[in-house]
Coordinates of C-alpha atoms in Angstrom, one line a residue:
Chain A
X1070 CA 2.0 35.6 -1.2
X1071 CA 3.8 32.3 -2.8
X1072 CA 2.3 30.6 -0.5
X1073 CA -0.8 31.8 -1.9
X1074 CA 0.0 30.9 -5.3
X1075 CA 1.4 27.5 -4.7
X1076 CA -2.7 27.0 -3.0
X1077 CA -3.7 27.7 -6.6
X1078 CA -1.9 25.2 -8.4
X1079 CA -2.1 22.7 -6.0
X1080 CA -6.0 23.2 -6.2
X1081 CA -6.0 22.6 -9.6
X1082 CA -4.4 19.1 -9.6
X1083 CA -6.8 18.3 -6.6
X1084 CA -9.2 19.2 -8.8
X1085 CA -7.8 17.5 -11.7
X1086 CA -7.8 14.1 -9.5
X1087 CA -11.3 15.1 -8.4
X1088 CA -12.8 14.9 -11.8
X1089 CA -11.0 11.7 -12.5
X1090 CA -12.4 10.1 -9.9
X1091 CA -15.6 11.2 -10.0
X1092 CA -18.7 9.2 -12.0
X1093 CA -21.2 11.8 -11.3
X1094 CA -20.9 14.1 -14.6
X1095 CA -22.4 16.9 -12.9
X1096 CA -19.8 17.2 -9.8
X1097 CA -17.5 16.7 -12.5
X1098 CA -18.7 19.9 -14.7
X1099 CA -18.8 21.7 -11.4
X1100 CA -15.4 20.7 -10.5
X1101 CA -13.8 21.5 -14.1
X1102 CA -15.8 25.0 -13.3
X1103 CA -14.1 25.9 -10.4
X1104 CA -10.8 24.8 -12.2
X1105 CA -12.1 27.6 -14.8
X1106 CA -12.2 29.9 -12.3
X1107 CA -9.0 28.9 -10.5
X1108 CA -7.2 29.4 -13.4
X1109 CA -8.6 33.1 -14.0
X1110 CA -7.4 33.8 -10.8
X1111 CA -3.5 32.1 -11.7
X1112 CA -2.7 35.0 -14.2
X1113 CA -3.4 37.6 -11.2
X1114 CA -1.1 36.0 -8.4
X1115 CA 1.7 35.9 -11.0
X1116 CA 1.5 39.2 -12.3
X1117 CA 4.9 40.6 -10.9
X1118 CA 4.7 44.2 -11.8
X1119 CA 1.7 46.6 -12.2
X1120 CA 3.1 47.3 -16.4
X1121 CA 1.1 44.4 -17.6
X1122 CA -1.9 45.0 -15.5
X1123 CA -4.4 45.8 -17.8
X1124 CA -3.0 42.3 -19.9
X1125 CA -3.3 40.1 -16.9
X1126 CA -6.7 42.0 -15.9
X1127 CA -8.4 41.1 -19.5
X1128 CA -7.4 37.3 -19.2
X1129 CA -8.4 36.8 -16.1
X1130 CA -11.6 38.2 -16.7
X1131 CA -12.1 36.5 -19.9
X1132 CA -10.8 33.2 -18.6
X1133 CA -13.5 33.3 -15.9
X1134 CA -15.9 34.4 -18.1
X1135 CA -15.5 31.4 -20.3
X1136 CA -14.0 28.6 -18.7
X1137 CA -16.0 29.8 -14.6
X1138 CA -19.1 30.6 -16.2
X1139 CA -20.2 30.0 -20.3
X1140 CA -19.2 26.5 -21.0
X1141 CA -19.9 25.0 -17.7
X1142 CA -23.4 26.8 -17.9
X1143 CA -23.5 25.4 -21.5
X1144 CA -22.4 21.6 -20.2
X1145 CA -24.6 21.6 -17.5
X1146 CA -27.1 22.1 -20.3
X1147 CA -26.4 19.6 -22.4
X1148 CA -26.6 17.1 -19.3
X1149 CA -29.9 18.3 -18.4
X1150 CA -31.8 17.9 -21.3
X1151 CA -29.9 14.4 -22.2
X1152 CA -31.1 12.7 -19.4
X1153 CA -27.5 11.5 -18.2
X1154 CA -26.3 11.4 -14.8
X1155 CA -23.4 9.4 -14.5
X1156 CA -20.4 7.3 -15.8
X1157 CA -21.5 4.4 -15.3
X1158 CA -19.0 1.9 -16.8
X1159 CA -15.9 3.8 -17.8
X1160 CA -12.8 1.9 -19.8
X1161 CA -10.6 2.4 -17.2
X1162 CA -12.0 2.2 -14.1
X1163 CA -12.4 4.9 -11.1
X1164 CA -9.3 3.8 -9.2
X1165 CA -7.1 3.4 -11.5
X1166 CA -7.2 5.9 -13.6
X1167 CA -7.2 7.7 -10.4
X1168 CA -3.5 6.0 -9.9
X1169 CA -2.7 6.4 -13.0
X1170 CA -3.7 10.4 -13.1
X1171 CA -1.5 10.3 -9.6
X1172 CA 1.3 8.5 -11.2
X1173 CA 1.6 11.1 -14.8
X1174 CA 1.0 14.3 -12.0
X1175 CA 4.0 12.8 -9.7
X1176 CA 6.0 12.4 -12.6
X1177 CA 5.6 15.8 -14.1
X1178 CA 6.6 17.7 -10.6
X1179 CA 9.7 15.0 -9.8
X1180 CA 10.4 15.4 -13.7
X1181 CA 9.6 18.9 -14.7
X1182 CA 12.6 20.9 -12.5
X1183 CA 14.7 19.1 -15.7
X1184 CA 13.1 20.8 -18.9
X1185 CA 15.0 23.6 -20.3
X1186 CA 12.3 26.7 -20.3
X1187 CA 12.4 29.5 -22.3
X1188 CA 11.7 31.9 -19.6
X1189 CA 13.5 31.0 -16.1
X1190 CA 12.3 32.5 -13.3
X1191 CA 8.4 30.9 -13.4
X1192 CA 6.8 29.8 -10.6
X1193 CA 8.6 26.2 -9.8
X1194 CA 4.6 24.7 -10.2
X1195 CA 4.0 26.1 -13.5
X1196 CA 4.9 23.6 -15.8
X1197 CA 4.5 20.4 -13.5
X1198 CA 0.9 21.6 -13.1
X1199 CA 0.4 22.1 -16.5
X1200 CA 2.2 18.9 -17.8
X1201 CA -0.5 16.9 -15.0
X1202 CA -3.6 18.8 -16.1
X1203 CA -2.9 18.1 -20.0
X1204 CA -2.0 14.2 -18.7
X1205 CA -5.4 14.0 -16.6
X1206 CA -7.5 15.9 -20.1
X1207 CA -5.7 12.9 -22.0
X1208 CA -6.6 10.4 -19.8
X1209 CA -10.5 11.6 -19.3
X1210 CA -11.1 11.3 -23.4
X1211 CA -9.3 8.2 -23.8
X1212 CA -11.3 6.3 -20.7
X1213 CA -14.4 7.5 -20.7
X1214 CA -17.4 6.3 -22.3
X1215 CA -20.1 9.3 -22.4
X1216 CA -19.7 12.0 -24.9
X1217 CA -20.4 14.3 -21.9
X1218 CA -17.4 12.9 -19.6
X1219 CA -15.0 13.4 -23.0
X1220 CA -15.8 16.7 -23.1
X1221 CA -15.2 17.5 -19.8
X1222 CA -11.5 15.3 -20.9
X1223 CA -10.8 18.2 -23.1
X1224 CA -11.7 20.6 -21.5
X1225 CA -9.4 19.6 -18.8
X1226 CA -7.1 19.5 -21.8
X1227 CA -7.3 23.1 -22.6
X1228 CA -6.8 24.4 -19.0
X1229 CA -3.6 22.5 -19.0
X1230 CA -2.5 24.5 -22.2
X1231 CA -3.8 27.5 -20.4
X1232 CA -1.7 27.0 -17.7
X1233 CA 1.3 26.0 -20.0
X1234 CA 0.4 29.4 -21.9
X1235 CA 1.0 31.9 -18.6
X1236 CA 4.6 30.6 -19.2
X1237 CA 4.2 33.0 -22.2
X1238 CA 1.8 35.4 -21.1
X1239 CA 4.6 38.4 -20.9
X1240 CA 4.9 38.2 -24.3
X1241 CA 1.9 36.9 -25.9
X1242 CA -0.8 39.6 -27.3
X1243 CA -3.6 39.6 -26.0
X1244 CA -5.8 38.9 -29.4
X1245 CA -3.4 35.4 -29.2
X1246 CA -5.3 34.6 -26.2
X1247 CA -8.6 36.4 -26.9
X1248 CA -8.6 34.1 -30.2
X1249 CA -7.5 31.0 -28.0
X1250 CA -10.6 31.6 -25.6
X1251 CA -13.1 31.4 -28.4
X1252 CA -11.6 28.7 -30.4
X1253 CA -12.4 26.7 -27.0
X1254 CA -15.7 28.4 -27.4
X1255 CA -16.5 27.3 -30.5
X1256 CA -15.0 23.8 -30.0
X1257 CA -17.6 23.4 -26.8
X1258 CA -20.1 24.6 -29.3
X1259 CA -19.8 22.1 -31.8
X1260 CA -19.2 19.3 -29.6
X1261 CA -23.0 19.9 -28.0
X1262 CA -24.4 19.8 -31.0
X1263 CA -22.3 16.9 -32.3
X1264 CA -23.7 15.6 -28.5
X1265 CA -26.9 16.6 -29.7
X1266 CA -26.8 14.7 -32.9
X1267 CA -25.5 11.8 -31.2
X1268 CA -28.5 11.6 -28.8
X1269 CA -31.4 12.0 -31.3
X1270 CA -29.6 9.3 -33.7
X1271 CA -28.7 6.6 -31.0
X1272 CA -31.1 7.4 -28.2
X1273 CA -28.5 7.6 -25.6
X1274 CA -24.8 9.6 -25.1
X1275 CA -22.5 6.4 -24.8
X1276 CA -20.0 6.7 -27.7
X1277 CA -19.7 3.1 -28.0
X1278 CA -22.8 2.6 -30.0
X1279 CA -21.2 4.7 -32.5
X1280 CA -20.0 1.1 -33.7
X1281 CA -23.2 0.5 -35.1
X1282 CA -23.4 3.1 -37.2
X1283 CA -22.9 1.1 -40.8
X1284 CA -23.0 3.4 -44.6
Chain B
X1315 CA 9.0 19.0 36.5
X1316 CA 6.7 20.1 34.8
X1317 CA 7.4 17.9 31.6
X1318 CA 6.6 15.1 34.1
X1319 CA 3.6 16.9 35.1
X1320 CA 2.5 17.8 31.9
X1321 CA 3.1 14.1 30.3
X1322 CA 0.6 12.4 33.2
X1323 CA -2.0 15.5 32.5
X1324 CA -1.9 14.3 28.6
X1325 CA -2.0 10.4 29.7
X1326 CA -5.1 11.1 31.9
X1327 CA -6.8 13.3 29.2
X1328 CA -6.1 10.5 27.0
X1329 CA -7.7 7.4 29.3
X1330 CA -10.3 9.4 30.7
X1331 CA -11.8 11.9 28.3
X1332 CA -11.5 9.5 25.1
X1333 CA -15.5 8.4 25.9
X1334 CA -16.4 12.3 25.9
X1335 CA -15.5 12.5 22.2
X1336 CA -18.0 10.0 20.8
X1337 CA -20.4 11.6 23.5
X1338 CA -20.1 15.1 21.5
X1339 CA -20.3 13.1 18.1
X1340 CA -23.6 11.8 19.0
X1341 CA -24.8 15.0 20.5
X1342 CA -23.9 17.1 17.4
X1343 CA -25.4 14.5 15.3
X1344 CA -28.4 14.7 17.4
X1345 CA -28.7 18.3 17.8
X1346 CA -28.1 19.0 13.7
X1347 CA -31.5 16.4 13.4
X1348 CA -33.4 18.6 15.8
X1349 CA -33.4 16.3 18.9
X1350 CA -32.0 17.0 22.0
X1351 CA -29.9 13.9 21.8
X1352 CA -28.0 11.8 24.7
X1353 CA -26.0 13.4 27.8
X1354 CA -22.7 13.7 27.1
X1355 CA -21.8 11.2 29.8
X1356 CA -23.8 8.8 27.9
X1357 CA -20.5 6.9 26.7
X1358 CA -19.3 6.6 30.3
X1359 CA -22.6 5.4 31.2
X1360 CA -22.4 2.4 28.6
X1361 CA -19.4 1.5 29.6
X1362 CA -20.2 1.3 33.6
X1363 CA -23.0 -0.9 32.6
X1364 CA -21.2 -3.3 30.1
X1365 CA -18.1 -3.9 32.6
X1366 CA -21.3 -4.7 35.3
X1367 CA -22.4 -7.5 33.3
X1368 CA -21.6 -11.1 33.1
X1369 CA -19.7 -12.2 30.0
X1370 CA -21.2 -15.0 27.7
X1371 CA -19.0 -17.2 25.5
X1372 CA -19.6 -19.3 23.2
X1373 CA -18.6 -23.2 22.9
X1374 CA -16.6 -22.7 19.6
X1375 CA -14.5 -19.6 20.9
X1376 CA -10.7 -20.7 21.8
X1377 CA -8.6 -18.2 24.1
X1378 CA -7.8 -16.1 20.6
X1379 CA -11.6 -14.6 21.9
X1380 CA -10.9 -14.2 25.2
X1381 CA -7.2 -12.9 24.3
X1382 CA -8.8 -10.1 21.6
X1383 CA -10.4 -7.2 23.3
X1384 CA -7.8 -6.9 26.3
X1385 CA -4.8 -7.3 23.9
X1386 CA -6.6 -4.5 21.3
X1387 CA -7.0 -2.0 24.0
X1388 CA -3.3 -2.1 25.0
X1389 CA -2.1 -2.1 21.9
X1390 CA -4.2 1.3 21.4
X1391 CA -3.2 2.8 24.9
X1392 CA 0.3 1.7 24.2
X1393 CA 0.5 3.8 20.8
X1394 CA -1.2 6.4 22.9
X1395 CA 2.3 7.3 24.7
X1396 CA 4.2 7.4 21.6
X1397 CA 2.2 10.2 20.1
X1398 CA 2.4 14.0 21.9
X1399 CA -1.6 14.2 22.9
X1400 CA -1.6 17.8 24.2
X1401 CA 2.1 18.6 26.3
X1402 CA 4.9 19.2 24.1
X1403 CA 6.3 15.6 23.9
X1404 CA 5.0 12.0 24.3
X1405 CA 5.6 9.7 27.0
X1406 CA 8.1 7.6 24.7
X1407 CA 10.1 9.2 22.0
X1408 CA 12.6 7.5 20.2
X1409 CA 14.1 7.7 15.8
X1410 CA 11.0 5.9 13.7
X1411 CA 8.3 5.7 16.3
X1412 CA 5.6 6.4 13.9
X1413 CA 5.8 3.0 12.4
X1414 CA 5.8 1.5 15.8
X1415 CA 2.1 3.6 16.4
X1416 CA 0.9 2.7 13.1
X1417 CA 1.5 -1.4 13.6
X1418 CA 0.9 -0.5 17.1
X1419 CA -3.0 0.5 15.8
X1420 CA -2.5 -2.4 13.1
X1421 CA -2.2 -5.1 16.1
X1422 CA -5.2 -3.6 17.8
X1423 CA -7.3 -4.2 14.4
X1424 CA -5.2 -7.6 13.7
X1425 CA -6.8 -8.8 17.6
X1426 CA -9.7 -7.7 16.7
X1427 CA -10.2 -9.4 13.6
X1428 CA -8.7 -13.0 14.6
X1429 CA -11.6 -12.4 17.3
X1430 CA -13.7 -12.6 15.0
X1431 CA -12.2 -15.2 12.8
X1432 CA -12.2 -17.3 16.3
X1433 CA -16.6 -17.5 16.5
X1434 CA -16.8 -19.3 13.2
X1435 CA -19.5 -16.9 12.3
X1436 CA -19.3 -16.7 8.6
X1437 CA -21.2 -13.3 9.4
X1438 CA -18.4 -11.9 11.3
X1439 CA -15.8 -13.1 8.4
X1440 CA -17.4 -11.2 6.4
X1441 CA -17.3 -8.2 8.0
X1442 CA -13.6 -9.2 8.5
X1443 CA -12.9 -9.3 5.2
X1444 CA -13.9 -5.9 4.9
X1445 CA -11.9 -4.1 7.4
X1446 CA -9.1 -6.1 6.4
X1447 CA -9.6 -4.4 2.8
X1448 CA -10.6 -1.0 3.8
X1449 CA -7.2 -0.7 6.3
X1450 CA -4.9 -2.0 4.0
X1451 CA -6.2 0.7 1.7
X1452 CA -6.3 3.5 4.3
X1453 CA -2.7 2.7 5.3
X1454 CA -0.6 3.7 2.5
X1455 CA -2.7 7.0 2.7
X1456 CA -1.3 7.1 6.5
X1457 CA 2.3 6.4 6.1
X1458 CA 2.7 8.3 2.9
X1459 CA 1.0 11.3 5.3
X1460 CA 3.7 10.5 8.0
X1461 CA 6.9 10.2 5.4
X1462 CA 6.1 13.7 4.4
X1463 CA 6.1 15.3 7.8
X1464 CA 9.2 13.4 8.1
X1465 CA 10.6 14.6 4.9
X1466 CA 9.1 18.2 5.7
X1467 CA 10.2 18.2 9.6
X1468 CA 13.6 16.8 9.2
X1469 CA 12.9 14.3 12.2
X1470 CA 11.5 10.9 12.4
X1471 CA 10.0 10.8 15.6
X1472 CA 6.3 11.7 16.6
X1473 CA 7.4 14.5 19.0
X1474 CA 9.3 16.3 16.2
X1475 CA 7.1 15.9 13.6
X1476 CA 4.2 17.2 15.3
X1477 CA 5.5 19.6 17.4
X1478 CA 8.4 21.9 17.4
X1479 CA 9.4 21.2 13.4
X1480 CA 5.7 21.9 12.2
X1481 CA 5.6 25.8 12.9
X1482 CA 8.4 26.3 10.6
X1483 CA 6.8 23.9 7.5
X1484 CA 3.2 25.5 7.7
X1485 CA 5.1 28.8 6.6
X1486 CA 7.2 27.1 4.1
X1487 CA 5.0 24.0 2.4
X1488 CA 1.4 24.9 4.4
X1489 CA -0.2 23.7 1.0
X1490 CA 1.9 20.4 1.2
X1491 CA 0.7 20.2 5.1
X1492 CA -2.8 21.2 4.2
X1493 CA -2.9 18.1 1.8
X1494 CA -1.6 15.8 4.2
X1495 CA -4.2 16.8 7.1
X1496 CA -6.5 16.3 5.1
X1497 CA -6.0 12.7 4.0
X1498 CA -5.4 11.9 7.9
X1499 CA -8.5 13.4 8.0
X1500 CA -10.0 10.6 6.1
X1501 CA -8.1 8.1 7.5
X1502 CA -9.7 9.0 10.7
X1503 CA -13.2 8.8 9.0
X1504 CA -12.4 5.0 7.6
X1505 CA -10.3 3.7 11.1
X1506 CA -12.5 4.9 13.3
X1507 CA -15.8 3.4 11.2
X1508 CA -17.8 6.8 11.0
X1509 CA -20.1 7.8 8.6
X1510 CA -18.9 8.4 5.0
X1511 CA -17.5 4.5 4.9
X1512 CA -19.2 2.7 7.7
X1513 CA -21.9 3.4 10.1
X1514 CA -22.0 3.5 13.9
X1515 CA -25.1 3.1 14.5
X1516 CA -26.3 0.9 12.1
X1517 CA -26.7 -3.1 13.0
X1518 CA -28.3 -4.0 9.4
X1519 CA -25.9 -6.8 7.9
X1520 CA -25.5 -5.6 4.7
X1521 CA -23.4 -2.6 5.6
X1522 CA -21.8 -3.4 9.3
X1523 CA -18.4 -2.8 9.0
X1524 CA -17.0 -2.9 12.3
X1525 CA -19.6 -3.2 14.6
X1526 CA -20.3 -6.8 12.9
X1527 CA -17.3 -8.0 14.3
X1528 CA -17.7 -7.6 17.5
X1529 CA -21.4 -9.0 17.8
X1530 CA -20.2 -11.9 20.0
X1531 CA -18.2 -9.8 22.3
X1532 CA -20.4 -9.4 25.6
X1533 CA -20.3 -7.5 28.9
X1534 CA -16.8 -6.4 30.1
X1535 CA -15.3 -7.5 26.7
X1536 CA -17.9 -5.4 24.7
X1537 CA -16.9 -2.6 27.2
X1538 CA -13.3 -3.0 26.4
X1539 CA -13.9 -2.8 22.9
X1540 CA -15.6 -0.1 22.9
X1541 CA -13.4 1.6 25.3
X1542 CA -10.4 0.9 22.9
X1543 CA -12.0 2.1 19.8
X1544 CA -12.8 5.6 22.1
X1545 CA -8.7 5.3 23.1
X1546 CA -8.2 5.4 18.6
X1547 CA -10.5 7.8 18.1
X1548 CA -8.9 10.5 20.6
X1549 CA -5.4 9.6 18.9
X1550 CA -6.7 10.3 15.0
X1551 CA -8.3 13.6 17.0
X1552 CA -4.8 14.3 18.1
X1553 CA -2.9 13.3 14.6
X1554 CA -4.8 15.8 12.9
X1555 CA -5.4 18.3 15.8
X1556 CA -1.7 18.3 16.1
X1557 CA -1.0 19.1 12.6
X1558 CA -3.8 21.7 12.2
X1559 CA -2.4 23.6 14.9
X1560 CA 1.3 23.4 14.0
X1561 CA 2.6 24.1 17.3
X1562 CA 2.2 27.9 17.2
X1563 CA 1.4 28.5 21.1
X1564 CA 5.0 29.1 22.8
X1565 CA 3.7 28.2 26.6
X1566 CA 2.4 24.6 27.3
X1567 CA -0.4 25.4 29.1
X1568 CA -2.0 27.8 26.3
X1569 CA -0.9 24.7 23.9
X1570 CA -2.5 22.0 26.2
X1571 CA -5.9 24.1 26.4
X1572 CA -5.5 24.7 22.6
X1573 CA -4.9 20.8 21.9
X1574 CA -8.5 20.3 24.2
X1575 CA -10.1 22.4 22.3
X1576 CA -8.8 21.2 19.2
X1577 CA -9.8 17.2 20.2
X1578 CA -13.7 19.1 21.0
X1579 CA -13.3 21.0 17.2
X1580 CA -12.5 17.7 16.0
X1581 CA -15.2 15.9 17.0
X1582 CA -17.9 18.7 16.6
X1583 CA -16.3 18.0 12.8
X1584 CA -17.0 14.5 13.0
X1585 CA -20.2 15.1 14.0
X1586 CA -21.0 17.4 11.2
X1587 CA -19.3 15.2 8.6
X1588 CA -21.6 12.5 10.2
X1589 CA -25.2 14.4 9.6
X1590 CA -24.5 15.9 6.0
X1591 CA -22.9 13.1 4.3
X1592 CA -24.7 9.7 3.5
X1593 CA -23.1 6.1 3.9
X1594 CA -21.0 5.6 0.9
X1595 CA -21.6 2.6 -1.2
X1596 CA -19.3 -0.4 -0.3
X1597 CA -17.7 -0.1 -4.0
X1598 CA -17.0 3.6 -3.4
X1599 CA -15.4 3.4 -0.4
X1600 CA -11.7 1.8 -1.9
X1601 CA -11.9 5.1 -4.3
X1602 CA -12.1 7.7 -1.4
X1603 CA -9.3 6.0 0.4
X1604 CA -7.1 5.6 -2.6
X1605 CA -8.0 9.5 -3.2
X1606 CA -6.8 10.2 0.3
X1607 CA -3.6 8.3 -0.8
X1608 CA -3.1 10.0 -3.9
X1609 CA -3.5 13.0 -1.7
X1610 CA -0.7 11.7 0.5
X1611 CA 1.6 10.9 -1.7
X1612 CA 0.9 14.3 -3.8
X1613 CA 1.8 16.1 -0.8
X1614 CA 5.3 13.5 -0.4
X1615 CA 6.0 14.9 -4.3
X1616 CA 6.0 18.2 -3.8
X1617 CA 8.1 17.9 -0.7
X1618 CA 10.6 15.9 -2.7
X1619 CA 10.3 18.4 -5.5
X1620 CA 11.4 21.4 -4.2

């Protein structure tokens, strides 16, 4: 069974490197989709006893529902009718933010057996793979160019906190995290229309034009 | 006795079934297009008829020419005893043999290369330089793949860490092990020129790879070369046959039939990788071999972590 579980976090930083190193936005909404539904599945394989099951149960299933299914469905959306297919001249470039997504993710698992945690006993991956998901989110909204690419940054962002969060999830209520899912909701929301607005006023999703907006 | 046995079975296998592989790489590739594709003796066949030839050379070629096929293809069959291609232990086993095989495979490609230096063809430099680049990026993803089995197995030589230490690491670390066959995986793609960064069969400039280097080779060279590169494809086949299979069968025949069948799995994979995927473009290729890196040297992190 850990062996299992250690497949899941390892899957998400694969797919965490993935998405950095991808410049097609839509392999990269598929592949911060199937981190979505990794994710729902993490809560599950470190349930330890059948008390919390109806907890661990309702996030996973709303974790799926929204980060699997609802925002990617909403992203893929917003590409569609934009017209924009890839990254084509990121800051950063492919390969190295690659190394450097490598580099923070290396860090946090050679670094992370070192933090005091509030709860000992957690899966030895937990927080490494949470501290290298947030890093790669970080990394995606500071490099990229297209609104749509930043998006997918923070959401990448917020599956890192989610991870981070199961640290907690014995003792968090589950409104905390019902409230969390749809702050991330709404968030997505208003970024596609502020996507949206962006597009009709500039004609095109690259943020940089946004320096020519003058008052 | 029967190690002795069992080391000249896997030293024939290698020399003498090494065409077969490309010969089910182009049938699969054939078959998934709906064709009914080449025998798979076809290999054999080209060889035959390239050592019955008469060699041309050109004016401007020195003995660096000559010297580069025959010195590539024992380099390659040398590595070949180092690594355990089917019985439970290579030919030659000693403390830090892997880095031997890989700058045994890096002086095959090194020949090759000052081959094709040697015509004067700014043609073949070219596709010189881009070997040259593409290897030195694919071998940091191969090393770092090889320090982790060594970190995983506990032993530095080939025969350990892909035989009798593995069985006990894919039940401990099989993610780590997963990660690391998989960037061999696509080490083997990039070393061996198939599809997804160069293409076999292709002889347009623009995107020859390998193949442009050897243009000047003719006859029994061509045949050598050719040979040599079947000799590096069956030893990627066994690198990553070896490590999927983790040395679970207990008697060596079971394990030698398993290791055959492995090579055949391999190349039926090739093969499949070959008729889905399209060439990448020449700028994507660095970023799939520094992925497979990353992927290596994930897998070296987690082994160090624990």
């Amino acid at each position: 069974m850990t062996g299992w579980t250690d497949l899941l976090f390892i899957l998400v930083i694969v797919l965490d490197l993935f998405v950095l190193a991808s410049s097609r936005l839509r392999a990269g909404i598929r592949a911060v989709a199937g981190q979505g539904a990794v994710l729902a599945l993490l809560p599950v394989a470190l349930a330890g006893g059948a008390a919390e099951a109806r907890h661990v149960a309702a996030l996973a299933v709303g974790a799926f529902l929204v980060k699997g299914v609802a925002i990617p469905w909403l992203m893929s959306r917003a590409t569609r009718e934009s017209a924009v297919r890839r990254e084509a001249a990121p800051l950063v470039g492919f390969v190295p933010s690659l190394v450097l997504g490598g580099l923070g993710v290396f860090a946090a698992f050679l670094w992370a057996g070192n933090l005091p945690l509030p709860v000992p006993g957690k899966h030895p991956f937990l927080v490494p793979t949470a501290l290298g998901t947030v890093w790669t989110g970080l990394l995606l909204l500071v490099a990229r160019r297209k609104a749509v690419a930043q998006v997918l940054g923070f959401l990448v962002l917020e599956n890192g906190v989610f991870v981070f969060g199961l640290l907690l999830s014995d003792f968090m209520p589950v409104m905390v995290e019902v409230g969390v899912l749809l702050d991330l909701f709404a968030a997505v929301f208003v970024m596609g229309i502020v996507m949206f607005d962006i597009q009709r006023a500039l004609g095109s999703l690259d943020t940089e034009r946004l320096k020519s907006l003058r008052d | 006795v029967t190690r002795v046995i069992l080391s000249a079975l896997q030293l024939a296998a290698f020399l003498l079934l090494a065409p077969l592989l490309l010969g089910v790489i182009g049938r699969v590739k054939a078959r998934v297009a709906g064709r009914e594709g080449p025998p798979l003796a076809q290999p054999y066949r080209d060889l035959a008829r390239l050592a019955g030839k008469g060699a041309v050379f050109s004016r401007t070629t020195t003995w660096v020419f000559r010297a580069g096929p025959v010195v590539g293809v024992a380099a390659v069959a040398t590595a070949g005893l180092l690594l355990p291609l089917g019985a439970p232990a290579a030919a030659i086993s000693f403390t830090g043999d892997f880095a031997l095989f890989v700058y045994l495979l890096g002086l095959a490609r090194f020949v090759t290369v000052v081959a094709a230096l040697d015509t004067g063809s700014s043609f073949e430099g070219m596709g010189a330089a881009r070997e040259v680049t593409f290897s030195a990026l694919a071998e940091p993803a191969l090393l770092l793949g090889l320090a982790s089995l060594v970190r995983s197995t506990g032993g530095a030589d080939l025969t350990h860490m892909l035989g009798d230490g593995l069985a006990a690491v894919w039940r401990s670390d099989g993610p780590a092990l997963l990660l690391v066959a998989l960037a061999v995986f696509v080490v083997a793609l990039a070393e061996n020129a198939r599809i997804p960064v160069d293409d076999p069969a292709t002889h347009l400039e623009l995107t020859m790879i390998h193949e442009v280097m050897v243009l000047d080779h003719s006859g029994p060279d061509l045949a050598l070369i050719q040979y040599g590169a079947a000799l590096k494809l069956w030893l990627f086949g066994a690198l990553v046959v070896n490590l999927a299979l983790g040395a679970i069968f207990q008697s060596p025949a079971a394990s030698f039939a398993a290791f055959l069948a492995g090579q055949l799995a391999f190349a039926v994979a090739v093969g499949l990788v070959e008729s889905t995927m399209a060439r990448l473009r020449l700028v994507r290729v660095p970023q799939m071999l520094v992925g497979a890196s990353v992927l290596s040297a994930f897998a070296l992190v987690l082994l160090l972590s624990r």
